[in-house]
PDB file of C-alpha atoms and ligand atoms in Angstrom:
ATOM      1  CA  UNK A 298     -11.155  -2.732  -2.552  1.00 90.00           C
ATOM      2  CA  UNK A 299     -11.043   0.796  -1.197  1.00 92.00           C
ATOM      3  CA  UNK A 300      -8.619   1.802   1.503  1.00 93.00           C
ATOM      4  CA  UNK A 301      -8.853   4.741   3.849  1.00 93.00           C
ATOM      5  CA  UNK A 302      -6.268   7.520   3.728  1.00 95.00           C
ATOM      6  CA  UNK A 303      -6.233  11.212   4.563  1.00 96.00           C
ATOM      7  CA  UNK A 304      -5.630  14.327   2.555  1.00 96.00           C
ATOM      8  CA  UNK A 305      -4.526  17.812   3.536  1.00 97.00           C
ATOM      9  CA  UNK A 306      -7.166  20.508   3.099  1.00 97.00           C
ATOM     10  CA  UNK A 307      -4.390  23.078   2.828  1.00 97.00           C
ATOM     11  CA  UNK A 308      -2.176  21.566   0.087  1.00 97.00           C
ATOM     12  CA  UNK A 309      -4.060  18.424  -1.169  1.00 94.00           C
ATOM     13  CA  UNK A 310      -1.228  16.059  -0.166  1.00 95.00           C
ATOM     14  CA  UNK A 311      -2.422  12.437   0.240  1.00 96.00           C
ATOM     15  CA  UNK A 312      -1.344  10.994   3.592  1.00 95.00           C
ATOM     16  CA  UNK A 313      -1.387   7.720   5.484  1.00 93.00           C
ATOM     17  CA  UNK A 314      -4.494   7.267   7.595  1.00 91.00           C
ATOM     18  CA  UNK A 315      -2.533   7.329  10.865  1.00 91.00           C
ATOM     19  CA  UNK A 316      -1.088  10.811  10.256  1.00 95.00           C
ATOM     20  CA  UNK A 317      -2.246  13.730  12.396  1.00 96.00           C
ATOM     21  CA  UNK A 318      -0.546  16.489  10.456  1.00 97.00           C
ATOM     22  CA  UNK A 319       0.496  17.061   6.856  1.00 97.00           C
ATOM     23  CA  UNK A 320       4.031  15.875   6.003  1.00 93.00           C
ATOM     24  CA  UNK A 321       4.406  18.713   3.455  1.00 95.00           C
ATOM     25  CA  UNK A 322       2.972  21.818   5.092  1.00 98.00           C
ATOM     26  CA  UNK A 323       2.435  20.636   8.710  1.00 97.00           C
ATOM     27  CA  UNK A 324      -1.225  21.639   8.589  1.00 97.00           C
ATOM     28  CA  UNK A 325      -3.508  19.756  10.976  1.00 97.00           C
ATOM     29  CA  UNK A 326      -6.510  20.341   8.712  1.00 97.00           C
ATOM     30  CA  UNK A 327      -6.799  16.763   7.458  1.00 97.00           C
ATOM     31  CA  UNK A 328      -9.797  14.993   5.987  1.00 97.00           C
ATOM     32  CA  UNK A 329     -10.459  11.287   5.479  1.00 96.00           C
ATOM     33  CA  UNK A 330     -10.327  10.101   1.892  1.00 95.00           C
ATOM     34  CA  UNK A 331     -11.149   6.742   0.289  1.00 96.00           C
ATOM     35  CA  UNK A 332      -8.612   5.523  -2.276  1.00 96.00           C
ATOM     36  CA  UNK A 333      -9.437   2.810  -4.798  1.00 95.00           C
ATOM     37  CA  UNK A 334      -6.410   0.707  -3.830  1.00 96.00           C
ATOM     38  CA  UNK A 335      -4.943   0.254  -7.314  1.00 97.00           C
ATOM     39  CA  UNK A 336      -1.392   1.095  -8.288  1.00 98.00           C
ATOM     40  CA  UNK A 337       1.948  -0.156  -9.566  1.00 98.00           C
ATOM     41  CA  UNK A 338       4.838  -1.934  -7.866  1.00 98.00           C
ATOM     42  CA  UNK A 339       7.678   0.494  -7.159  1.00 98.00           C
ATOM     43  CA  UNK A 340       9.918  -2.104  -5.501  1.00 98.00           C
ATOM     44  CA  UNK A 341       9.655  -5.509  -3.880  1.00 98.00           C
ATOM     45  CA  UNK A 342      11.501  -8.065  -1.795  1.00 97.00           C
ATOM     46  CA  UNK A 343      11.023 -11.808  -1.420  1.00 97.00           C
ATOM     47  CA  UNK A 344      10.700 -13.132   2.118  1.00 96.00           C
ATOM     48  CA  UNK A 345      12.196 -16.585   2.654  1.00 95.00           C
ATOM     49  CA  UNK A 346      12.759 -16.511   6.413  1.00 94.00           C
ATOM     50  CA  UNK A 347       9.276 -15.487   7.540  1.00 93.00           C
ATOM     51  CA  UNK A 348       7.981 -14.638  11.018  1.00 91.00           C
ATOM     52  CA  UNK A 349       6.327 -17.613  12.716  1.00 93.00           C
ATOM     53  CA  UNK A 350       2.785 -16.502  11.847  1.00 88.00           C
ATOM     54  CA  UNK A 351       3.643 -16.476   8.131  1.00 88.00           C
ATOM     55  CA  UNK A 352       6.021 -19.439   7.954  1.00 91.00           C
ATOM     56  CA  UNK A 353       3.424 -21.633   6.243  1.00 93.00           C
ATOM     57  CA  UNK A 354       3.062 -19.242   3.275  1.00 91.00           C
ATOM     58  CA  UNK A 355       6.788 -18.486   2.775  1.00 93.00           C
ATOM     59  CA  UNK A 356       8.366 -17.634   0.463  1.00 95.00           C
ATOM     60  CA  UNK A 357       6.209 -14.600  -0.378  1.00 95.00           C
ATOM     61  CA  UNK A 358       6.681 -11.077  -1.629  1.00 97.00           C
ATOM     62  CA  UNK A 359       6.480  -7.760   0.152  1.00 97.00           C
ATOM     63  CA  UNK A 360       5.772  -4.966  -2.333  1.00 98.00           C
ATOM     64  CA  UNK A 361       6.174  -1.204  -2.173  1.00 98.00           C
ATOM     65  CA  UNK A 362       3.306   0.194  -4.248  1.00 98.00           C
ATOM     66  CA  UNK A 363       2.685   3.624  -5.725  1.00 98.00           C
ATOM     67  CA  UNK A 364      -1.088   3.992  -5.614  1.00 97.00           C
ATOM     68  CA  UNK A 365      -2.574   5.750  -8.632  1.00 96.00           C
ATOM     69  CA  UNK A 366      -4.024   8.406  -6.368  1.00 93.00           C
ATOM     70  CA  UNK A 367      -0.662   9.373  -4.947  1.00 91.00           C
ATOM     71  CA  UNK A 368       0.423   7.412  -1.882  1.00 94.00           C
ATOM     72  CA  UNK A 369       3.239   4.860  -1.488  1.00 96.00           C
ATOM     73  CA  UNK A 370       2.376   1.923   0.769  1.00 96.00           C
ATOM     74  CA  UNK A 371       3.804  -1.498   1.542  1.00 96.00           C
ATOM     75  CA  UNK A 372       1.943  -4.758   1.675  1.00 96.00           C
ATOM     76  CA  UNK A 373       2.072  -8.487   1.070  1.00 96.00           C
ATOM     77  CA  UNK A 374       1.642  -9.707  -2.472  1.00 97.00           C
ATOM     78  CA  UNK A 375      -0.306 -12.875  -3.269  1.00 95.00           C
ATOM     79  CA  UNK A 376       0.927 -13.503  -6.829  1.00 93.00           C
ATOM     80  CA  UNK A 377       3.498 -16.142  -7.753  1.00 92.00           C
ATOM     81  CA  UNK A 378       5.882 -13.676  -9.418  1.00 93.00           C
ATOM     82  CA  UNK A 379       6.230  -9.915  -9.482  1.00 96.00           C
ATOM     83  CA  UNK A 380       7.994  -7.241 -11.556  1.00 96.00           C
ATOM     84  CA  UNK A 381       8.657  -3.545 -11.173  1.00 97.00           C
ATOM     85  CA  UNK A 382       5.632  -1.618 -12.581  1.00 97.00           C
ATOM     86  CA  UNK A 383       3.366  -4.668 -12.143  1.00 96.00           C
ATOM     87  CA  UNK A 384      -0.216  -3.416 -11.768  1.00 98.00           C
ATOM     88  CA  UNK A 385      -1.710  -4.447  -8.438  1.00 98.00           C
ATOM     89  CA  UNK A 386      -4.888  -3.990  -6.452  1.00 98.00           C
ATOM     90  CA  UNK A 387      -5.543  -4.128  -2.711  1.00 97.00           C
ATOM     91  CA  UNK A 388      -7.663  -7.232  -2.136  1.00 96.00           C
ATOM     92  CA  UNK A 389      -7.770  -7.204   1.666  1.00 95.00           C
ATOM     93  CA  UNK A 390      -6.624  -5.408   4.777  1.00 92.00           C
ATOM     94  CA  UNK A 391      -5.610  -7.834   7.527  1.00 87.00           C
ATOM     95  CA  UNK A 392      -4.520  -6.512  10.960  1.00 82.00           C
ATOM     96  CA  UNK A 393      -3.742  -3.115   9.390  1.00 81.00           C
ATOM     97  CA  UNK A 394      -1.574  -4.776   6.718  1.00 90.00           C
ATOM     98  CA  UNK A 395      -2.435  -4.374   3.045  1.00 95.00           C
ATOM     99  CA  UNK A 396      -2.635  -7.455   0.848  1.00 97.00           C
ATOM    100  CA  UNK A 397      -2.188  -6.920  -2.884  1.00 98.00           C
ATOM    101  CA  UNK A 398      -3.119  -9.120  -5.800  1.00 97.00           C
ATOM    102  CA  UNK A 399      -1.792  -8.828  -9.352  1.00 97.00           C
ATOM    103  CA  UNK A 400      -3.992  -7.148 -11.980  1.00 96.00           C
ATOM    104  CA  UNK A 401      -3.852  -8.606 -15.485  1.00 83.00           C
ATOM    105  CA  UNK A 402      -3.523  -6.014 -18.238  1.00 72.00           C
TER     106      UNK A 402
HETATM  107 ZN1   ZN B 150      -0.453  20.075   3.570  1.00 71.04          ZN
END
């Protein structure tokens, strides 16, 4: 699914949707941009001791993902196992948290 981000009209940097100025050039000339939500796992961690709301799904993975369009975001991962460079896709956004699923190659 698509996710909403921003980009800088001055230098084309892709930014998180909650940013109000560009992290590279400090311009405030930002525009909304839809990203396709696909990317590769840059890093991950396995959560065993989960917060109460997530205790019933533990253990699960939190992944740091480099989106193909140039933004690094974190989210929960729904697959059973994960590797660095695993291809993933955003399948949902729940309470402002991204949920990724594995993509078979
Ligand atoms: Zn900029």
